[in-house]
Short mmCIF file of C-alpha atoms in Angstrom, two decimals:
data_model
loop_
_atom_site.label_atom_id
_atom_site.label_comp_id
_atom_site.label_asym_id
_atom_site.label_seq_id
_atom_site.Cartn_x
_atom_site.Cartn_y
_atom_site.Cartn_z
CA UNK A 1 94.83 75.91 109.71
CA UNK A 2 95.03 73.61 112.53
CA UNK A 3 93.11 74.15 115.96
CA UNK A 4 90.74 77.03 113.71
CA UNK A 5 89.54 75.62 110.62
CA UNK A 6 86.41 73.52 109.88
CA UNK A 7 87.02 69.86 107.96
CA UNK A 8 86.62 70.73 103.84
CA UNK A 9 83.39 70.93 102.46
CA UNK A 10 81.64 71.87 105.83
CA UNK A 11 79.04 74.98 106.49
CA UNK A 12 80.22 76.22 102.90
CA UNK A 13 80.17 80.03 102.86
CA UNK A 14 78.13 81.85 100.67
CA UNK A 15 79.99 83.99 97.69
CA UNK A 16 79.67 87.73 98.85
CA UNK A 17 80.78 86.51 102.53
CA UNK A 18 84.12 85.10 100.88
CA UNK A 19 84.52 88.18 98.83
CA UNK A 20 83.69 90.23 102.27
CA UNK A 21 86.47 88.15 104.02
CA UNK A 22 89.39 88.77 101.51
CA UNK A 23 88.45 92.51 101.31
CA UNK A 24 88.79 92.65 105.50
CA UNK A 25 91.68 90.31 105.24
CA UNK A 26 93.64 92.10 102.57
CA UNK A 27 93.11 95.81 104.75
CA UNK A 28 94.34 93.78 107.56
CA UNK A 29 97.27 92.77 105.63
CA UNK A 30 97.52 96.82 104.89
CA UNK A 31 97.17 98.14 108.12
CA UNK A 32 100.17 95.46 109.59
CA UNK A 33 102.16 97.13 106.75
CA UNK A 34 101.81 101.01 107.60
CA UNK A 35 103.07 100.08 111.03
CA UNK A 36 106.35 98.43 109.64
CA UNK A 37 106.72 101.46 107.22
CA UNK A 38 105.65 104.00 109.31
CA UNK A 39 108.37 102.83 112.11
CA UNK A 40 111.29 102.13 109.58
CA UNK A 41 111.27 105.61 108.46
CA UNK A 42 111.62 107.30 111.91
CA UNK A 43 114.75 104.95 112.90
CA UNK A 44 117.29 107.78 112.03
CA UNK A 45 114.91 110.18 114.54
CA UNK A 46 115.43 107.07 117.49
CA UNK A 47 119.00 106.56 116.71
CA UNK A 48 119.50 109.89 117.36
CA UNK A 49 116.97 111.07 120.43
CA UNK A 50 118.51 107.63 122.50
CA UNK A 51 122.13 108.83 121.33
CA UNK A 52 123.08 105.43 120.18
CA UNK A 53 125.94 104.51 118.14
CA UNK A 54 125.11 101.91 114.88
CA UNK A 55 126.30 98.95 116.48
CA UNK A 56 124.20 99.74 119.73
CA UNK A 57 121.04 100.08 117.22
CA UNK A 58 122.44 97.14 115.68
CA UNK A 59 121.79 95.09 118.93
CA UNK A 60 118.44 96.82 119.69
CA UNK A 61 117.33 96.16 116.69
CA UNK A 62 117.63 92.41 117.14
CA UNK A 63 115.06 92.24 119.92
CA UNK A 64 112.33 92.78 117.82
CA UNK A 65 113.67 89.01 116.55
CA UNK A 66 113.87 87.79 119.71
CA UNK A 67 110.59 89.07 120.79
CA UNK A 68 109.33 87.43 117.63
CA UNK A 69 110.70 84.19 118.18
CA UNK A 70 109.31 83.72 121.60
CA UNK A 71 105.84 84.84 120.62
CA UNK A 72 105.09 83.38 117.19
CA UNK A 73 103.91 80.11 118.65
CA UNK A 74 101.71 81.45 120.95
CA UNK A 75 99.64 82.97 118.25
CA UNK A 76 97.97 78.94 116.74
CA UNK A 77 96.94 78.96 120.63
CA UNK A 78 96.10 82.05 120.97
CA UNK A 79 93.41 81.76 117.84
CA UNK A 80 92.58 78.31 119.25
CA UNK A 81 90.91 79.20 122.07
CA UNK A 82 89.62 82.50 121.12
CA UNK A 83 88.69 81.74 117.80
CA UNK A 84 90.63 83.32 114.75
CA UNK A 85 88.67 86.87 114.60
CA UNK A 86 88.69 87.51 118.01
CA UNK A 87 92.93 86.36 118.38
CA UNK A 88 93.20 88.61 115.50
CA UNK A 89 91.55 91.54 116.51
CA UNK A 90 93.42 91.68 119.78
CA UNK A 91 96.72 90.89 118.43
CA UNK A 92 96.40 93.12 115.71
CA UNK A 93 95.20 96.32 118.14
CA UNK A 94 98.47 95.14 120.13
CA UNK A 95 100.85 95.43 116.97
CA UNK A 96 99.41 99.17 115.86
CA UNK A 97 99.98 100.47 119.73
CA UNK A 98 103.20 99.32 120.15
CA UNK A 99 104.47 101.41 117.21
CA UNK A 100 104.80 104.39 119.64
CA UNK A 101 107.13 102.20 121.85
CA UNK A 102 110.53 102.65 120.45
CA UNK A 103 110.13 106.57 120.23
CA UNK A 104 109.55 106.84 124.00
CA UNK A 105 112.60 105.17 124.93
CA UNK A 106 114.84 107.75 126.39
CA UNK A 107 118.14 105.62 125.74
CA UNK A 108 119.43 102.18 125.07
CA UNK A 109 117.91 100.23 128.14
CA UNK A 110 114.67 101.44 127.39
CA UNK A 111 114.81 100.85 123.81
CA UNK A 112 115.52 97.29 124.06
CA UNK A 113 112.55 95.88 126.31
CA UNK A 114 110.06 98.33 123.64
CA UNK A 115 111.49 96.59 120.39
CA UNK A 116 111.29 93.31 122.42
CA UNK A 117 107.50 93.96 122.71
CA UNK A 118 107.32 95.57 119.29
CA UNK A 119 108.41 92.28 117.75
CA UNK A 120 106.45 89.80 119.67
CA UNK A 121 103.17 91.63 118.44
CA UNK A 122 104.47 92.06 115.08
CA UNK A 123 104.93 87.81 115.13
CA UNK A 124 101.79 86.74 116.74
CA UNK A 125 99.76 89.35 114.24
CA UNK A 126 101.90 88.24 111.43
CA UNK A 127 100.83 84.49 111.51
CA UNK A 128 97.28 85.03 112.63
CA UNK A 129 96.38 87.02 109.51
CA UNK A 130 98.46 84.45 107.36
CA UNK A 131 96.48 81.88 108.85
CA UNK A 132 93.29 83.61 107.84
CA UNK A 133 94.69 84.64 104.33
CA UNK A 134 95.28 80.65 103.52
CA UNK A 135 92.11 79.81 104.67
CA UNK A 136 90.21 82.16 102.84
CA UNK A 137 92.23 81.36 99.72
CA UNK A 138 91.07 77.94 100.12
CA UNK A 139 87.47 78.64 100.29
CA UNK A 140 87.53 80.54 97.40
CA UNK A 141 89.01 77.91 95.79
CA UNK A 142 91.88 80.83 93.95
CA UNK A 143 95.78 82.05 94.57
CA UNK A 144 95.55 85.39 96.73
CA UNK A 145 98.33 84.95 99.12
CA UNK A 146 100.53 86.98 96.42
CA UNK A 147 97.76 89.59 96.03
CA UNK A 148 97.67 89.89 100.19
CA UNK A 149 101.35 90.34 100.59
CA UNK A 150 100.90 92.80 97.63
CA UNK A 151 98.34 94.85 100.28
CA UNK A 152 101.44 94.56 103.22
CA UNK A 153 103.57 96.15 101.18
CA UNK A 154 101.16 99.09 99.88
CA UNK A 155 100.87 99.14 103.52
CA UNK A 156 104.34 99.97 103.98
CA UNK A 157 104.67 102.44 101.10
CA UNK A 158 101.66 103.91 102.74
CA UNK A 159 103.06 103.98 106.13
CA UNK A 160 106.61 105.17 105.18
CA UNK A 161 104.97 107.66 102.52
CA UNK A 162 103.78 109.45 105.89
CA UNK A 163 106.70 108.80 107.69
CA UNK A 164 108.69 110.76 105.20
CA UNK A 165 106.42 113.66 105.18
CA UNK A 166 106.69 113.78 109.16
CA UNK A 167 110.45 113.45 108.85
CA UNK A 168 110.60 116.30 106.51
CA UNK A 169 108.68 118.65 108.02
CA UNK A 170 110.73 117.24 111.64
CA UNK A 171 107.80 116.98 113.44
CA UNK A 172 108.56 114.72 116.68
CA UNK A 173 108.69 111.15 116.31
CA UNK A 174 106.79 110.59 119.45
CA UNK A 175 103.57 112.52 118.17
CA UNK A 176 104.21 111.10 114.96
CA UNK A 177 104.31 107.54 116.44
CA UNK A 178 101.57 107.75 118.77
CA UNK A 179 99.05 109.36 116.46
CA UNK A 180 99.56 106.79 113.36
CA UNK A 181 99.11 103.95 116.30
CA UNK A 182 95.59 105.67 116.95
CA UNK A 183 94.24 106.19 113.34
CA UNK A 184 95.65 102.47 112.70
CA UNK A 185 94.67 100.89 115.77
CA UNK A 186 90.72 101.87 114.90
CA UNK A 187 91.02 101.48 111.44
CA UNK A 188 92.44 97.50 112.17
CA UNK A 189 89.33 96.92 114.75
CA UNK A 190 86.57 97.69 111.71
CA UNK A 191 88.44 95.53 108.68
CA UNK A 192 89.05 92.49 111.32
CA UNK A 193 85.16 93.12 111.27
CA UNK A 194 84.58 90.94 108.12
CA UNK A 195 87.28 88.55 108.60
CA UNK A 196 86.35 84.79 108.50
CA UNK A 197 85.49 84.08 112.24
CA UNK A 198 86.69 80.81 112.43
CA UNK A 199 86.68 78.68 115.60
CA UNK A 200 87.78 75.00 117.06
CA UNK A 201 85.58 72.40 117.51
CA UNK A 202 85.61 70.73 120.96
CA UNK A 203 87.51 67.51 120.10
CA UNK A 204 90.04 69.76 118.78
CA UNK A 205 93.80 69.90 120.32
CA UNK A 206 95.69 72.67 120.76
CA UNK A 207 98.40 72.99 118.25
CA UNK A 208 101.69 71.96 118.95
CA UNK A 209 104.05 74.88 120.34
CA UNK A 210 106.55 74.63 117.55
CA UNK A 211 106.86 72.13 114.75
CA UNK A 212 110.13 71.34 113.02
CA UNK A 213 109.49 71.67 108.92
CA UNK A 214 110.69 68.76 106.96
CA UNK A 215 113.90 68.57 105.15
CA UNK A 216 112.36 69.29 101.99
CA UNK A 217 111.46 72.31 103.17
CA UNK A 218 114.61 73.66 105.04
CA UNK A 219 116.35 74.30 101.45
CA UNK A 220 113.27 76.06 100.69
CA UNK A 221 113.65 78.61 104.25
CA UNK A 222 116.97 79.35 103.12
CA UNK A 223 115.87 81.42 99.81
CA UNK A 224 113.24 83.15 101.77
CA UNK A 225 116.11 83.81 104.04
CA UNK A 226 117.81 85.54 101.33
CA UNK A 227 114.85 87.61 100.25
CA UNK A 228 113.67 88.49 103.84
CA UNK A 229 117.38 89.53 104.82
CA UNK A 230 117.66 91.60 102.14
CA UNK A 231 114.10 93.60 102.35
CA UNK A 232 114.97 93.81 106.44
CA UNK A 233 118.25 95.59 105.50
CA UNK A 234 116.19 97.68 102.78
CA UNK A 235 113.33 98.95 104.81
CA UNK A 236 115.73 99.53 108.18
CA UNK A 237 118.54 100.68 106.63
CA UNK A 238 118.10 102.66 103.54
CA UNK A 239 117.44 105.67 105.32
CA UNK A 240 120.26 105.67 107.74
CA UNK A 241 122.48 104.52 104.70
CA UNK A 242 121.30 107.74 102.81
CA UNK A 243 122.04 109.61 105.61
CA UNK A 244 125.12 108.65 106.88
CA UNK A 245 127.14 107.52 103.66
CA UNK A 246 125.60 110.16 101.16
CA UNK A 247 125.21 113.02 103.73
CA UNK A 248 121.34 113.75 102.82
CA UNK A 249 118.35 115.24 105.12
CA UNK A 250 116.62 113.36 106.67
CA UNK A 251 113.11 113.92 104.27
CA UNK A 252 114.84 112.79 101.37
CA UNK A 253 116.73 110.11 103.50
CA UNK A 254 113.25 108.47 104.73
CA UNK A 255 112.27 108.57 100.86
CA UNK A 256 114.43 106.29 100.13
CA UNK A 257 112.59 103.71 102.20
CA UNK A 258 109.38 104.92 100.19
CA UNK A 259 111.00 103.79 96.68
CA UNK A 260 112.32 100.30 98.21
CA UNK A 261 108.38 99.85 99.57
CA UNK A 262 107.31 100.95 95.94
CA UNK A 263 108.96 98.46 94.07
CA UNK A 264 108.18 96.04 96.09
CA UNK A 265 104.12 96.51 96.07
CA UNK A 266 104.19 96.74 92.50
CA UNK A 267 106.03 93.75 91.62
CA UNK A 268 103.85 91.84 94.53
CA UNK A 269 99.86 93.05 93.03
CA UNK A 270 101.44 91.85 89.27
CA UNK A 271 103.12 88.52 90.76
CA UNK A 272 100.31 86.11 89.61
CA UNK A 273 100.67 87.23 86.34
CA UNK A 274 104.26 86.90 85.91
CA UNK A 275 104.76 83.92 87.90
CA UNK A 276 102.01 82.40 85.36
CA UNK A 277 103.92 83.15 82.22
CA UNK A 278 107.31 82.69 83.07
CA UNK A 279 107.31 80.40 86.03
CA UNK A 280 108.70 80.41 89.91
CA UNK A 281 112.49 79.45 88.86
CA UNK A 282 112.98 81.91 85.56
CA UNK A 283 110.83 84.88 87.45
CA UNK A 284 112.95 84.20 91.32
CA UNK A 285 116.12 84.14 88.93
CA UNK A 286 115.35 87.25 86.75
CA UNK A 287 114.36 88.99 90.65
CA UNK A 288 117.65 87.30 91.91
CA UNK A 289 119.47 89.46 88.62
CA UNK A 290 117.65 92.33 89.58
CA UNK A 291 118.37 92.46 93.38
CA UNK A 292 122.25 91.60 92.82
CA UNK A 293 122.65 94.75 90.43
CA UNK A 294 120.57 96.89 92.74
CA UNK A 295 123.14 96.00 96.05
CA UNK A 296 125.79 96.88 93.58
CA UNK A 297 124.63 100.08 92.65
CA UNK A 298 124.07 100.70 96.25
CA UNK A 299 127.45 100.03 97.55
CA UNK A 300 128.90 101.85 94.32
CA UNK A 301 126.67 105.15 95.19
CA UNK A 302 127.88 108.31 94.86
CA UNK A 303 124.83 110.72 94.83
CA UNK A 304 121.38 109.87 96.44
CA UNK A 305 119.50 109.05 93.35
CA UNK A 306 121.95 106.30 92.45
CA UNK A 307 121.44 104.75 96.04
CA UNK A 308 117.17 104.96 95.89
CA UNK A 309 117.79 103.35 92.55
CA UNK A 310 119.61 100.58 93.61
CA UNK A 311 117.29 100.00 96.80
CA UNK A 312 114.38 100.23 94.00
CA UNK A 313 115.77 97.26 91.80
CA UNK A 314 116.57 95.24 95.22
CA UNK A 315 112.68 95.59 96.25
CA UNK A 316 111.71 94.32 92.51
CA UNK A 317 113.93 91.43 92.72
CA UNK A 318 113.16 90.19 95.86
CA UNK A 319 109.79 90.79 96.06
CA UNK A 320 107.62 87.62 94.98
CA UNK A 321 110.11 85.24 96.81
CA UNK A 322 108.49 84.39 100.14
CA UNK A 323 105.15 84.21 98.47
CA UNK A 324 106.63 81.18 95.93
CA UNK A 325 108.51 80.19 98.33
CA UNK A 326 105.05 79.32 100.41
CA UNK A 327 103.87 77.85 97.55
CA UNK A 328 106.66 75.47 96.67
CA UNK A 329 106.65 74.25 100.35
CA UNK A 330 103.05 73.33 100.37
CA UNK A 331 103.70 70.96 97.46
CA UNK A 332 107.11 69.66 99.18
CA UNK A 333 105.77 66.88 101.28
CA UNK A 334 102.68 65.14 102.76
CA UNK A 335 102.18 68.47 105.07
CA UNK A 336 101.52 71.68 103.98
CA UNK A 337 101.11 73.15 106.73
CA UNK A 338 103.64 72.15 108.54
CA UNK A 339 105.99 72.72 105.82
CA UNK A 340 104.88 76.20 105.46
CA UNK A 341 105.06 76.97 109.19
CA UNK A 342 108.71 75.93 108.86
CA UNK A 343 109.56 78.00 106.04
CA UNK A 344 107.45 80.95 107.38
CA UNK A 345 109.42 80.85 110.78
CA UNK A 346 113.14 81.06 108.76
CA UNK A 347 111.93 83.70 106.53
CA UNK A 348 110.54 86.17 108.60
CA UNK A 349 112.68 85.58 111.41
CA UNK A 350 115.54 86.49 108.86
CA UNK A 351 113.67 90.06 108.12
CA UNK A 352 114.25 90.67 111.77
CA UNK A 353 117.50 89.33 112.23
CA UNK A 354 118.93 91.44 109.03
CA UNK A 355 118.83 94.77 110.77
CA UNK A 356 120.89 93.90 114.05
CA UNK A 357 123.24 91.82 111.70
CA UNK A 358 123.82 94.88 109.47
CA UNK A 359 124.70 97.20 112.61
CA UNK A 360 127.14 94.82 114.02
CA UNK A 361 128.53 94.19 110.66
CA UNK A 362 128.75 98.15 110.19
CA UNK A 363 129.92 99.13 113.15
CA UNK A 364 132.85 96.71 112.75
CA UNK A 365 133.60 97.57 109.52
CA UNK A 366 130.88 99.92 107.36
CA UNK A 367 127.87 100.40 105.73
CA UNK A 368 128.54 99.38 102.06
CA UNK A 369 130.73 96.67 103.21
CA UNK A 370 127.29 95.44 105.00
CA UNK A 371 125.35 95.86 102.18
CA UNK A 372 127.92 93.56 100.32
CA UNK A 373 126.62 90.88 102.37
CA UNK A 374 122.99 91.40 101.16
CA UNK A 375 124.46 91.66 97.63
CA UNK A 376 126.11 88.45 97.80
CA UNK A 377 122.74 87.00 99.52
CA UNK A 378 120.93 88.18 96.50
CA UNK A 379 122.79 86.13 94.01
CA UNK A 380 121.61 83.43 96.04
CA UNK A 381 118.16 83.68 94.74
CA UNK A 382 119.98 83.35 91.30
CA UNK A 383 121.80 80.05 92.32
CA UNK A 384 118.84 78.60 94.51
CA UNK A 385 115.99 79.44 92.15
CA UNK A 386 115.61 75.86 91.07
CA UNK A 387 114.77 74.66 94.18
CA UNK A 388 110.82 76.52 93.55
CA UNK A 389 110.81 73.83 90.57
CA UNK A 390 108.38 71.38 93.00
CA UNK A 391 105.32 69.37 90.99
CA UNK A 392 101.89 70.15 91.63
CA UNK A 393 99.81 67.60 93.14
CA UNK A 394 97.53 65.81 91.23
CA UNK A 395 93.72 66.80 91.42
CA UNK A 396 93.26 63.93 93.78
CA UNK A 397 96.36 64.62 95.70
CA UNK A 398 95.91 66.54 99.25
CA UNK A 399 96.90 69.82 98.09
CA UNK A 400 94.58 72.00 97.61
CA UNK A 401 93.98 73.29 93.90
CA UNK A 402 95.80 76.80 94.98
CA UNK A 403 98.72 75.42 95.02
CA UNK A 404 99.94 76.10 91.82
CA UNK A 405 100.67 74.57 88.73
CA UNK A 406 103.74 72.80 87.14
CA UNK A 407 106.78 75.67 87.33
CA UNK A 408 109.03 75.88 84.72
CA UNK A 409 112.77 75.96 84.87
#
């Protein structure tokens, strides 16, 4: 990655350091995860302790964006100067404390400026370890970006798994909160232990504060933007949907957001596979099928099971998008990485637009009509698929031989 790597070919690694690295860089990948699933379940718990109405969650819950936004560039600069094991280590210690943030926020006001802080760790974490996961892909000369976003999500099913046992048992959020942050927070400073410890040369420039992806790649943003929207809504909302539309506790409620992590970490770790006999287009289509009919059970609910079904089929569907959507964008144009950058930046800052957009959207009108518009956002994936239908390099091309091969449409 630019401003951290080393040029190809130089001080070569030996094997069990490479294996060492994805091992630390795939726990990292699982520790970012538990915070994100950890937080999502407690959301009904902060709605109600700041005595905020959906909309006004709606709102606070697009600061996390904003916060994102703002601090996402920072993070190539960040790992510039410090070297990418050192930025990572301290930007990863600052995404696991923040989770106790929201909880302590007596009302809205306070709420706002926490998720605001809350989401510009979560960005500047996010792209450091993606940084380090391509790199170490590329050493090892074999695909585990997939495999990686497979260990986020186990990190969220992890995460939420003990969110919904501290739900239903309704211990305090705050305790909850501020103990996971601890555990996580020590268990993130010994994996970023092993991690590649990559650092700039001295003729090296800072990289640029934002770069604009090329219009090759834009078309490819906008199906991660449908995946990403749809697994913010999923991993914010299913709970409170639960909840408030199907009258359930608030264990079973959070469980709900432990079924849409479960999909989703299943269908990521078996990915390669699939993606390798079917190809990007058929498997994004089949997951754009699945998603559609899983927002339609949803909306057409009538007893909790029925609902954590339908948020169950959504995870499968969308689940391998954003990975193949990576993929297709490194092979786009003549570069990679600025192409993925650009995609990276819609997609995720989708995820945390989707939860804001669904509270405005429901306090204007209601839930299931907002989960119509992640519905009809799924059957985008169905209509878009063909787009992931980009040619490999040749072996003499710059790509490197991760990228992929031929997909099939």
């Amino acid at each position: 990655m630019a401003g951290i790597g080393v040029p190809d070919g130089a001080n070569p690694l030996p094997h069990t350091e490479l294996r060492r690295a994805r091992r630390s860089v795939a726990a990292v990948f699982l520790i970012h995860g538990s915070v994100t699933g950890n937080f999502a379940t407690r959301i009904p718990w902060i709605q109600d302790h700041t005595a905020i109405s959906p909309g006004q969650l709606g709102l606070a819950l697009a600061f996390p964006a904003i916060g994102a936004s703002l601090a996402m560039p920072l993070a190539g600069r960040i790992s510039h100067r410090f070297g990418a094991r050192t930025a990572l280590r301290g930007l990863l210690a600052l995404w696991t404390l923040s989770l106790v943030l929201p909880a302590l926020s007596p009302g809205l006001y306070a709420l706002i400026p926490a998720l605001l802080m809350y989401g510009a760790a979560s960005g500047t974490s996010d792209v450091a370890m993606n940084a380090l996961g391509v790199e170490t892909e590329d050493r090892l000369g074999k695909p585990i970006m997939s495999g990686l976003h497979g260990m986020w999500s186990a990190g969220a099913l992890l995460g939420s798994a003990a969110g919904t046992v501290a739900a239903h048992a309704g211990w305090d959020a705050r305790l909850h909160l501020a103990g996971a942050a601890l555990v996580l927070t020590l268990l993130g400073a010994l994996a970023c232990r092993g991690v590649l410890d990559l650092r700039s040369t001295p003729e090296e420039h800072p990289p640029p504060r934002f770069a604009l992806p090329p219009r090759s790649a834009l078309i490819l943003g906008a199906i991660g933007f449908c995946a990403v929207f749809a697994e913010g809504a999923g991993l914010d909302w299913s709970a409170v949907y639960l909840r408030d539309e199907l009258g359930t506790d608030a264990g079973l409620a959070a469980a709900s957001t432990t079924a849409f992590a479960c999909t989703m970490t299943i269908a990521r770790l078996a990915g390669d596979k699939v993606v390798a006999r079917f190809g990007a287009v058929r498997t994004v289509r089949a997951g754009g099928l699945l998603a559609t009919a899983g927002g339609l059970l949803i909306v057409a609910a009538r007893h909790p099971a029925m609902a954590m079904g339908g948020f169950g089929l959504m995870g499968l569907g969308i689940a391998v998008v954003v990975p193949l959507a990576f993929a297709a964008a490194a092979r786009s144009g003549p570069a990679p990485s600025q192409a993925i950058a650009g995609v990276a930046t819609i997609t995720y800052t989708s995820g945390l637009i989707a939860p804001s957009a669904i509270g405005g959207l429901t306090q204007a009108t209601s839930l299931p009509v907002s989960f119509m518009l992640v519905t009809t956002l799924a059957c985008g994936l169905v209509v878009g698929a063909r787009v992931l239908a980009v040619p490999s390099r040749t072996a003499s091309g710059s790509a490197p031989a991760v990228a992929g091969e031929l997909e099939r449409s």
